Coordinates of C-alpha atoms in Angstrom, one line a residue:
X1 CA 62.8 112.0 95.5
X2 CA 65.9 111.9 97.7
X3 CA 68.5 109.3 97.3
X4 CA 67.6 106.6 100.0
X5 CA 63.9 106.5 98.7
X6 CA 65.0 106.2 95.0
X7 CA 67.1 103.5 96.5
X8 CA 64.2 101.5 97.8
X9 CA 61.8 102.4 95.0
X10 CA 64.7 100.7 92.7
X11 CA 67.1 97.9 94.3
X12 CA 69.3 98.2 91.2
X13 CA 70.2 101.8 91.5
X14 CA 73.4 102.9 92.2
X15 CA 73.7 105.3 94.4
X16 CA 77.5 106.3 94.5
X17 CA 76.9 110.3 94.2
X18 CA 77.5 110.9 90.3
X19 CA 80.2 108.8 89.7
X20 CA 80.1 107.2 86.2
X21 CA 78.8 103.8 85.4
X22 CA 81.0 100.6 84.4
X23 CA 79.4 101.2 80.7
X24 CA 80.8 104.5 80.7
X25 CA 83.9 104.1 82.3
X26 CA 84.9 101.2 79.4
X27 CA 83.7 102.8 76.8
X28 CA 85.6 106.3 77.4
X29 CA 88.6 103.9 78.0
X30 CA 88.4 102.7 74.1
X31 CA 88.0 106.1 73.1
X32 CA 91.3 107.1 74.8
X33 CA 93.1 103.8 73.8
X34 CA 91.7 104.7 69.9
X35 CA 93.4 108.6 70.7
X36 CA 96.9 106.7 71.8
X37 CA 96.7 104.9 68.3
X38 CA 97.0 108.4 66.6
X39 CA 100.0 108.9 69.0
X40 CA 102.1 106.0 69.8
X41 CA 103.9 104.7 66.7
X42 CA 102.7 101.4 65.2
X43 CA 104.9 98.7 65.4
X44 CA 105.0 94.8 65.4
X45 CA 107.3 92.1 65.9
X46 CA 107.8 88.9 64.5
X47 CA 105.9 85.9 65.6
X48 CA 106.6 82.1 65.6
X49 CA 104.5 79.2 66.7
X50 CA 105.1 77.8 69.9
X51 CA 104.3 74.7 70.5
X52 CA 104.1 74.1 74.4
X53 CA 102.8 77.2 74.4
X54 CA 100.1 76.6 72.0
X55 CA 100.1 80.1 70.5
X56 CA 102.7 82.3 68.2
X57 CA 104.9 84.3 70.6
X58 CA 107.1 87.4 69.7
X59 CA 110.5 87.0 69.0
X60 CA 112.9 89.4 70.9
X61 CA 115.1 91.9 68.7
X62 CA 112.6 91.8 65.6
X63 CA 110.7 94.7 66.2
X64 CA 110.3 97.3 63.1
X65 CA 108.2 100.1 62.7
X66 CA 105.1 99.5 60.3
X67 CA 102.2 101.6 59.1
X68 CA 99.8 103.4 61.4
X69 CA 96.6 102.3 61.6
X70 CA 94.9 104.5 63.8
X71 CA 91.4 103.9 65.0
X72 CA 88.5 106.3 64.3
X73 CA 85.2 107.2 65.4
X74 CA 83.3 104.2 63.4
X75 CA 86.4 101.8 65.0
X76 CA 85.0 102.7 68.3
X77 CA 81.7 102.2 67.7
X78 CA 82.2 99.1 66.5
X79 CA 84.8 98.0 69.4
X80 CA 82.2 96.5 71.8
X81 CA 80.6 94.5 69.0
X82 CA 83.9 92.9 67.7
X83 CA 85.2 92.6 71.5
X84 CA 82.5 89.9 71.6
X85 CA 83.2 87.5 68.8
X86 CA 86.4 89.0 66.7
X87 CA 89.7 86.4 66.9
X88 CA 92.5 88.0 69.8
X89 CA 95.8 86.7 69.7
X90 CA 96.1 88.0 73.5
X91 CA 92.9 87.6 75.2
X92 CA 89.7 84.8 74.5
X93 CA 86.6 85.6 72.8
X94 CA 83.8 87.1 75.0
X95 CA 80.8 85.7 73.3
X96 CA 81.2 82.7 75.0
X97 CA 81.5 84.2 78.8
X98 CA 78.8 86.6 78.1
X99 CA 76.5 83.4 77.0
X100 CA 77.6 81.5 80.2
X101 CA 76.9 84.6 82.1
X102 CA 73.2 84.7 80.7
X103 CA 72.8 80.8 81.0
X104 CA 74.1 81.7 84.9
X105 CA 71.2 84.1 85.5
X106 CA 68.5 81.4 84.0
X107 CA 70.1 79.0 86.4
X108 CA 70.0 81.2 89.3
X109 CA 66.4 82.6 88.3
X110 CA 64.8 79.3 88.6
X111 CA 66.5 78.3 92.1
X112 CA 65.2 81.5 93.4
X113 CA 61.7 80.8 92.2
X114 CA 61.9 77.4 94.6
X115 CA 62.6 79.7 97.5
X116 CA 65.3 77.1 98.3
X117 CA 68.4 79.6 98.8
X118 CA 66.3 82.0 101.0
X119 CA 65.0 79.3 102.9
X120 CA 68.8 77.9 103.4
X121 CA 70.6 81.3 104.2
X122 CA 68.2 81.8 107.0
X123 CA 68.7 77.8 108.2
X124 CA 72.6 78.4 108.1
X125 CA 72.2 81.5 109.9
X126 CA 70.3 80.2 112.5
X127 CA 73.2 77.6 112.8
X128 CA 76.4 79.9 112.7
X129 CA 74.7 82.5 114.8
X130 CA 78.1 84.0 116.7
X131 CA 80.7 82.6 114.4
X132 CA 79.5 84.3 111.1
X133 CA 83.1 85.8 110.7
X134 CA 84.8 82.6 110.4
X135 CA 83.3 81.9 106.7
X136 CA 85.3 84.7 105.7
X137 CA 88.7 83.2 105.9
X138 CA 87.6 79.9 104.9
X139 CA 85.7 80.8 101.7
X140 CA 88.2 83.1 101.1
X141 CA 91.1 80.2 101.2
X142 CA 88.7 78.0 99.0
X143 CA 88.5 80.6 96.1
X144 CA 92.4 81.1 96.6
X145 CA 93.1 77.4 96.1
X146 CA 91.0 78.0 92.8
X147 CA 92.9 80.9 91.7
X148 CA 96.3 79.2 92.3
X149 CA 95.5 75.9 91.0
X150 CA 93.6 76.5 87.6
X151 CA 93.3 80.3 87.6
X152 CA 89.6 81.0 88.6
X153 CA 88.3 83.7 87.3
X154 CA 85.5 84.1 84.7
X155 CA 84.1 80.9 86.9
X156 CA 83.9 83.3 90.4
X157 CA 81.1 85.3 88.6
X158 CA 78.6 82.2 89.2
X159 CA 79.1 82.8 93.2
X160 CA 78.4 86.5 94.1
X161 CA 74.4 85.6 93.8
X162 CA 75.1 82.8 96.4
X163 CA 77.2 84.5 99.1
X164 CA 76.5 88.1 99.2
X165 CA 72.3 87.2 100.3
X166 CA 74.6 85.3 103.3
X167 CA 76.8 88.1 103.7
X168 CA 74.0 90.7 104.3
X169 CA 71.9 88.2 106.3
X170 CA 75.1 87.8 108.9
X171 CA 74.9 91.5 109.3
X172 CA 77.7 92.7 106.9
X173 CA 77.2 94.1 103.8
X174 CA 77.3 93.5 99.6
X175 CA 81.3 94.6 99.7
X176 CA 82.1 92.0 102.1
X177 CA 80.7 89.4 99.8
X178 CA 82.3 90.9 96.7
X179 CA 85.5 90.7 98.4
X180 CA 85.2 87.2 99.5
X181 CA 85.1 86.1 96.1
X182 CA 86.9 88.7 94.2
X183 CA 89.8 89.0 96.1
X184 CA 90.4 85.6 97.5
X185 CA 90.4 84.1 93.4
X186 CA 92.5 87.6 93.0
X187 CA 94.9 86.7 95.8
X188 CA 95.5 82.9 94.3
X189 CA 95.9 84.4 91.0
X190 CA 98.2 87.0 92.2
X191 CA 100.0 84.2 93.6
X192 CA 99.7 81.2 91.1
X193 CA 101.8 77.7 91.8
X194 CA 100.6 75.4 88.9
X195 CA 98.1 77.7 87.2
X196 CA 98.4 76.6 83.8
X197 CA 97.0 80.1 82.3
X198 CA 99.4 82.2 84.1
X199 CA 102.4 80.6 85.7
X200 CA 102.7 77.1 83.2
X201 CA 102.2 79.7 80.0
X202 CA 104.6 82.1 81.4
X203 CA 107.2 79.6 81.9
X204 CA 107.2 77.8 78.9
X205 CA 107.7 81.4 76.7
X206 CA 110.5 82.2 79.2
X207 CA 112.1 79.0 78.1
X208 CA 111.8 77.3 82.1
X209 CA 110.6 74.6 83.9
X210 CA 107.2 76.3 85.7
X211 CA 108.6 74.7 88.7
X212 CA 111.5 77.2 89.2
X213 CA 110.4 79.8 91.4
X214 CA 107.6 78.3 93.0
X215 CA 108.7 78.6 96.6
X216 CA 108.6 82.4 96.1
X217 CA 105.1 82.5 94.8
X218 CA 104.2 80.3 97.4
X219 CA 105.0 82.8 100.1
X220 CA 103.7 85.7 98.4
X221 CA 100.6 83.6 98.1
X222 CA 99.9 82.4 101.7
X223 CA 101.2 85.8 103.0
X224 CA 98.7 87.6 100.5
X225 CA 96.0 85.2 102.0
X226 CA 97.0 86.2 105.3
X227 CA 96.9 89.9 104.6
X228 CA 93.8 90.1 102.5
X229 CA 91.5 87.6 104.7
X230 CA 92.8 90.0 108.0
X231 CA 91.7 93.0 106.3
X232 CA 88.4 91.8 104.9
X233 CA 87.5 90.9 108.7
X234 CA 88.4 93.5 110.1
X235 CA 86.1 95.5 107.8
X236 CA 83.5 93.1 107.9
X237 CA 83.5 93.3 111.7
X238 CA 83.4 97.5 111.5
X239 CA 80.2 97.3 109.1
X240 CA 78.6 94.6 111.9
X241 CA 79.4 97.1 115.0
X242 CA 78.3 100.3 113.1
X243 CA 76.5 99.7 109.6
X244 CA 77.4 103.2 108.8
X245 CA 81.1 102.4 108.6
X246 CA 80.2 100.5 105.6
X247 CA 81.1 102.1 102.0
X248 CA 77.9 101.4 100.9
X249 CA 75.9 102.3 104.0
X250 CA 73.5 104.5 101.5
X251 CA 72.6 101.6 99.4
X252 CA 72.2 99.0 102.6
X253 CA 68.1 98.9 102.3
X254 CA 68.2 98.4 98.4
X255 CA 70.5 95.8 99.1
X256 CA 68.6 94.1 101.7
X257 CA 65.7 94.4 99.6
X258 CA 67.5 93.0 96.3
X259 CA 69.2 90.3 97.9
X260 CA 66.9 89.5 100.5
X261 CA 63.5 89.4 98.5
X262 CA 61.8 91.4 100.9
X263 CA 62.2 93.2 104.5
X264 CA 60.6 90.6 106.5
X265 CA 62.5 87.6 105.2
X266 CA 64.2 87.4 109.0
X267 CA 60.8 86.2 110.3
X268 CA 60.2 83.7 107.8
X269 CA 60.7 80.1 108.4
X270 CA 64.1 78.9 108.6
X271 CA 63.3 74.8 108.1
X272 CA 64.1 73.5 104.5
X273 CA 61.7 71.2 103.4
X274 CA 62.5 67.9 101.5
X275 CA 62.1 69.1 97.9
X276 CA 64.1 72.2 99.2
X277 CA 66.8 70.1 100.7
X278 CA 67.3 68.1 97.3
X279 CA 67.4 71.4 95.2
X280 CA 70.2 72.9 97.3
X281 CA 72.1 69.4 97.1
X282 CA 71.5 69.9 92.8
X283 CA 72.6 73.6 93.4
X284 CA 75.8 72.4 94.8
X285 CA 76.7 69.3 93.1
X286 CA 76.2 71.6 90.1
X287 CA 78.8 74.0 91.5
X288 CA 81.2 71.0 92.2
X289 CA 80.5 69.6 88.8
X290 CA 81.6 73.1 87.5
X291 CA 85.0 72.9 89.3
X292 CA 86.1 69.1 88.4
X293 CA 85.0 70.0 84.9
X294 CA 87.4 73.3 84.8
X295 CA 90.0 71.5 87.0
X296 CA 90.6 68.1 85.2
X297 CA 88.2 68.3 81.8
X298 CA 89.1 71.0 80.0
X299 CA 85.9 72.8 80.1
X300 CA 85.0 76.1 79.2
X301 CA 82.3 78.2 79.0
X302 CA 79.9 76.3 76.8
X303 CA 80.0 73.2 78.8
X304 CA 79.8 75.1 82.0
X305 CA 76.9 77.0 80.5
X306 CA 75.2 73.8 79.2
X307 CA 75.6 72.2 82.6
X308 CA 73.7 75.3 84.4
X309 CA 71.1 74.8 81.8
X310 CA 70.7 70.6 82.7
X311 CA 70.7 71.8 86.2
X312 CA 68.0 74.4 86.0
X313 CA 65.6 71.9 83.9
X314 CA 66.1 69.2 86.5
X315 CA 65.8 71.7 89.5
X316 CA 61.9 73.1 87.6
X317 CA 61.3 69.3 87.4
X318 CA 61.9 68.9 91.2
X319 CA 60.3 71.9 92.5
X320 CA 57.3 71.4 90.5
X321 CA 57.3 74.8 89.0
X322 CA 55.3 73.6 85.6
X323 CA 56.5 74.9 82.3
X324 CA 55.6 78.4 81.9
X325 CA 57.2 79.0 85.6
X326 CA 60.3 77.4 84.7
X327 CA 60.8 79.0 81.5
X328 CA 59.5 82.4 82.8
X329 CA 62.1 82.4 85.9
X330 CA 64.9 81.4 83.4
X331 CA 64.3 84.2 81.4
X332 CA 63.9 86.7 84.1
X333 CA 67.4 85.6 85.8
X334 CA 69.0 86.0 82.7
X335 CA 67.7 89.3 82.3
X336 CA 68.9 90.1 85.5
X337 CA 72.6 89.7 84.7
X338 CA 71.8 91.1 81.2
X339 CA 74.1 94.0 81.7
X340 CA 76.8 91.9 83.3
X341 CA 76.9 89.8 80.1
X342 CA 77.1 93.5 78.0
X343 CA 80.0 94.5 80.0
X344 CA 81.9 91.5 78.9
X345 CA 82.4 92.5 75.1
X346 CA 82.9 96.4 76.3
X347 CA 85.6 95.8 78.5
X348 CA 87.5 93.4 76.1
X349 CA 86.6 96.1 72.8
X350 CA 89.7 97.9 74.6
X351 CA 91.9 95.3 73.6
X352 CA 90.5 95.0 70.0
X353 CA 91.3 98.7 69.6
X354 CA 94.7 98.7 70.7
X355 CA 95.6 95.5 68.6
X356 CA 94.0 96.8 65.6
X357 CA 95.7 100.2 65.9
X358 CA 99.0 98.3 66.3
X359 CA 100.3 99.8 69.7
X360 CA 100.8 97.0 71.8
X361 CA 104.1 95.8 70.3
X362 CA 105.2 99.3 70.6
X363 CA 104.9 99.6 74.2
X364 CA 106.2 96.0 74.6
X365 CA 109.2 97.4 73.0
X366 CA 109.6 100.6 74.8
X367 CA 109.5 98.1 78.0
X368 CA 112.3 96.1 76.6
X369 CA 114.4 99.1 76.0
X370 CA 114.0 100.9 79.7
X371 CA 115.2 97.5 81.2
X372 CA 118.4 97.6 79.3
X373 CA 121.6 97.7 81.4
X374 CA 119.7 97.9 84.7
X375 CA 121.0 96.1 88.4
X376 CA 119.4 93.3 89.4
X377 CA 117.2 95.2 92.5
X378 CA 116.6 98.0 90.1
X379 CA 115.5 95.5 86.9
X380 CA 112.9 93.4 88.8
X381 CA 111.0 96.5 90.6
X382 CA 110.9 98.3 87.0
X383 CA 110.1 94.9 85.6
X384 CA 107.2 94.6 88.5
X385 CA 105.9 98.2 87.3
X386 CA 105.9 97.6 83.9
X387 CA 103.9 95.0 83.8
X388 CA 101.5 96.3 86.1
X389 CA 101.5 98.9 83.5
X390 CA 100.8 96.6 80.8
X391 CA 98.0 94.4 82.7
X392 CA 95.5 97.7 82.6
X393 CA 96.1 97.1 78.8
X394 CA 96.0 93.0 78.5
X395 CA 94.0 91.7 81.6
X396 CA 94.4 88.3 80.7
X397 CA 96.9 86.7 82.6
X398 CA 97.4 83.7 79.3
X399 CA 97.4 86.9 77.1
X400 CA 99.9 89.1 78.7
X401 CA 102.3 85.9 79.5
X402 CA 102.3 84.9 75.6
X403 CA 102.8 88.9 74.8
X404 CA 105.2 89.9 77.2
X405 CA 107.6 86.8 78.3
X406 CA 109.1 86.0 75.5
X407 CA 110.7 89.5 75.0
X408 CA 111.3 90.4 78.7
X409 CA 112.4 87.5 80.7
X410 CA 115.5 86.9 78.2
X411 CA 116.6 90.3 79.9
X412 CA 116.9 88.9 83.2
X413 CA 120.0 87.3 82.1
X414 CA 121.7 90.2 81.7
X415 CA 120.6 91.8 84.8
X416 CA 121.9 88.9 86.8
X417 CA 118.5 87.6 88.3
X418 CA 116.7 84.2 87.1
X419 CA 113.9 84.1 85.0
X420 CA 111.8 82.6 87.2
X421 CA 111.5 86.1 89.2
X422 CA 110.7 87.7 85.9
X423 CA 107.6 85.1 85.9
X424 CA 107.1 85.7 89.6
X425 CA 106.5 89.4 88.6
X426 CA 104.2 89.2 85.7
X427 CA 102.0 87.4 87.3
X428 CA 101.8 89.0 90.9
X429 CA 101.6 92.4 89.1
X430 CA 98.5 90.8 86.8
X431 CA 96.8 89.5 89.9
X432 CA 97.5 92.9 91.7
X433 CA 96.1 94.8 89.0
X434 CA 93.2 92.6 88.3
X435 CA 91.7 93.2 91.5
X436 CA 90.5 96.6 90.5
X437 CA 91.4 96.8 86.8
X438 CA 88.3 98.3 84.7
X439 CA 89.2 96.6 81.5
X440 CA 89.0 93.1 83.8
X441 CA 85.1 91.9 82.7
X442 CA 85.8 89.8 86.1
X443 CA 86.0 93.0 88.3
X444 CA 83.2 94.7 86.4
X445 CA 80.8 92.0 85.9
X446 CA 81.1 90.9 89.9
X447 CA 80.6 94.7 91.1
X448 CA 77.9 94.9 88.7
X449 CA 76.0 91.8 89.9
X450 CA 77.0 92.6 93.7
X451 CA 75.4 96.3 93.0
X452 CA 78.7 97.6 94.0
X453 CA 80.2 101.2 91.9
X454 CA 83.7 101.2 90.9
X455 CA 84.3 104.5 92.9
X456 CA 82.5 102.4 96.1
X457 CA 85.0 99.2 95.3
X458 CA 88.0 101.8 95.4
X459 CA 87.3 103.5 98.4
X460 CA 87.4 100.0 100.4
X461 CA 90.0 98.3 98.4
X462 CA 92.7 101.0 97.9
X463 CA 94.6 100.6 101.5
X464 CA 95.1 96.7 100.7
X465 CA 96.0 97.6 97.3
X466 CA 99.2 99.6 99.1
X467 CA 99.6 96.8 101.3
X468 CA 100.0 94.0 98.8
X469 CA 101.9 96.4 96.8
X470 CA 104.8 96.9 99.4
X471 CA 104.5 93.0 100.6
X472 CA 105.4 92.2 97.0
X473 CA 107.9 94.4 96.0
X474 CA 109.8 93.3 99.3
X475 CA 109.4 89.7 98.2
X476 CA 111.0 90.6 94.8
X477 CA 113.5 92.5 96.0
X478 CA 114.7 90.1 98.4
X479 CA 114.6 87.2 96.2
X480 CA 116.4 89.4 93.7
X481 CA 119.3 90.1 96.5
X482 CA 119.6 86.4 97.7

């Protein structure tokens, strides 16, 4: 059976040649980090409680070597499980994220069982015919606003199953849908202005007001958003003009079968019934309430999971699905996202190994020594690259801020640059890396929902990464010289 035939028989099949799956990549990274614990000396900084940050932070100048704790075979095998529930000083537990993903999948399964989303997509495409391209900058701007204000990340997993079918129905591809969400929210985090999980924590850990440097971050946010929206629009238009130019062209039929339910979807009715209209209103209201809760009420995964569970029950009752179809659809929907939930714990297992192996502080100490005695321009650019490297191992924005800022930000005083510039370098580096970071569950999870393999994503995004790298480096360099 050839690739195309296999794809048609299995919509979830990954046709990206023989590139390893996300699970294999993450497990190999766990093994790699475990191997590093046998090579890199163990060490630790003293830590004190910082009330403003709400966590313990490292104390500069207190690094000492400690007895090594190299990670062996058993530690590697336990890491994925430990990634779900072990307490972690650099990143939040993953079990709540995984459970949220399953509740979200169940919610989407119930909504799909009513046929409301399919009919709504056909209705929207009929009304927007000829103007679909403008959905891209509008949606990316909305996601960027979520990223820059409250660090929208895991919450975006709820939107992939909604937006990807719309993009495919509009004549684009699954990568376009993934890019709108992942890059849109990502560029918002990269250019965080008041994000409490990045800018505010990093500024507090650095001993400065979070408003310092906000204008440079705003320039990076707006400039980056324009660059990213133009890039995605250009790619989407090329795909619509010639579907063979899609980086997932070989999966096009499989994606249509999976996301549009059936090959004849376009020929079906595009008129919403009153019941379907009410269901779509409840559907949209659920996401609006989620954003409100996260942004202003301190909600996290447990509350969001409860919201989608309740919304699924209400939609099942409104749609008259009956008890058996309601519960069956919920379980089937959760099953569809089970792989995404597993990826979350697997990705965090890498951080668990690094912490248990006591090498995180040693890496930070090496960065501290590398930055000593540099001039302003060399200092800020090396700082940017150090934060890029550390982001691969600590993808959490708040975790990286607590780990690195108390040690690296004070070094800016000796280099003659403001500490706010170090904060900007940190969050720009972290945001940039988290557009492709295989240790970041949001990246791997989003790609898994979109059925886009990691290597296809890299093929799509690497030119944009280079453009953003040059843009951010130029912005930081100019700011350091002014």
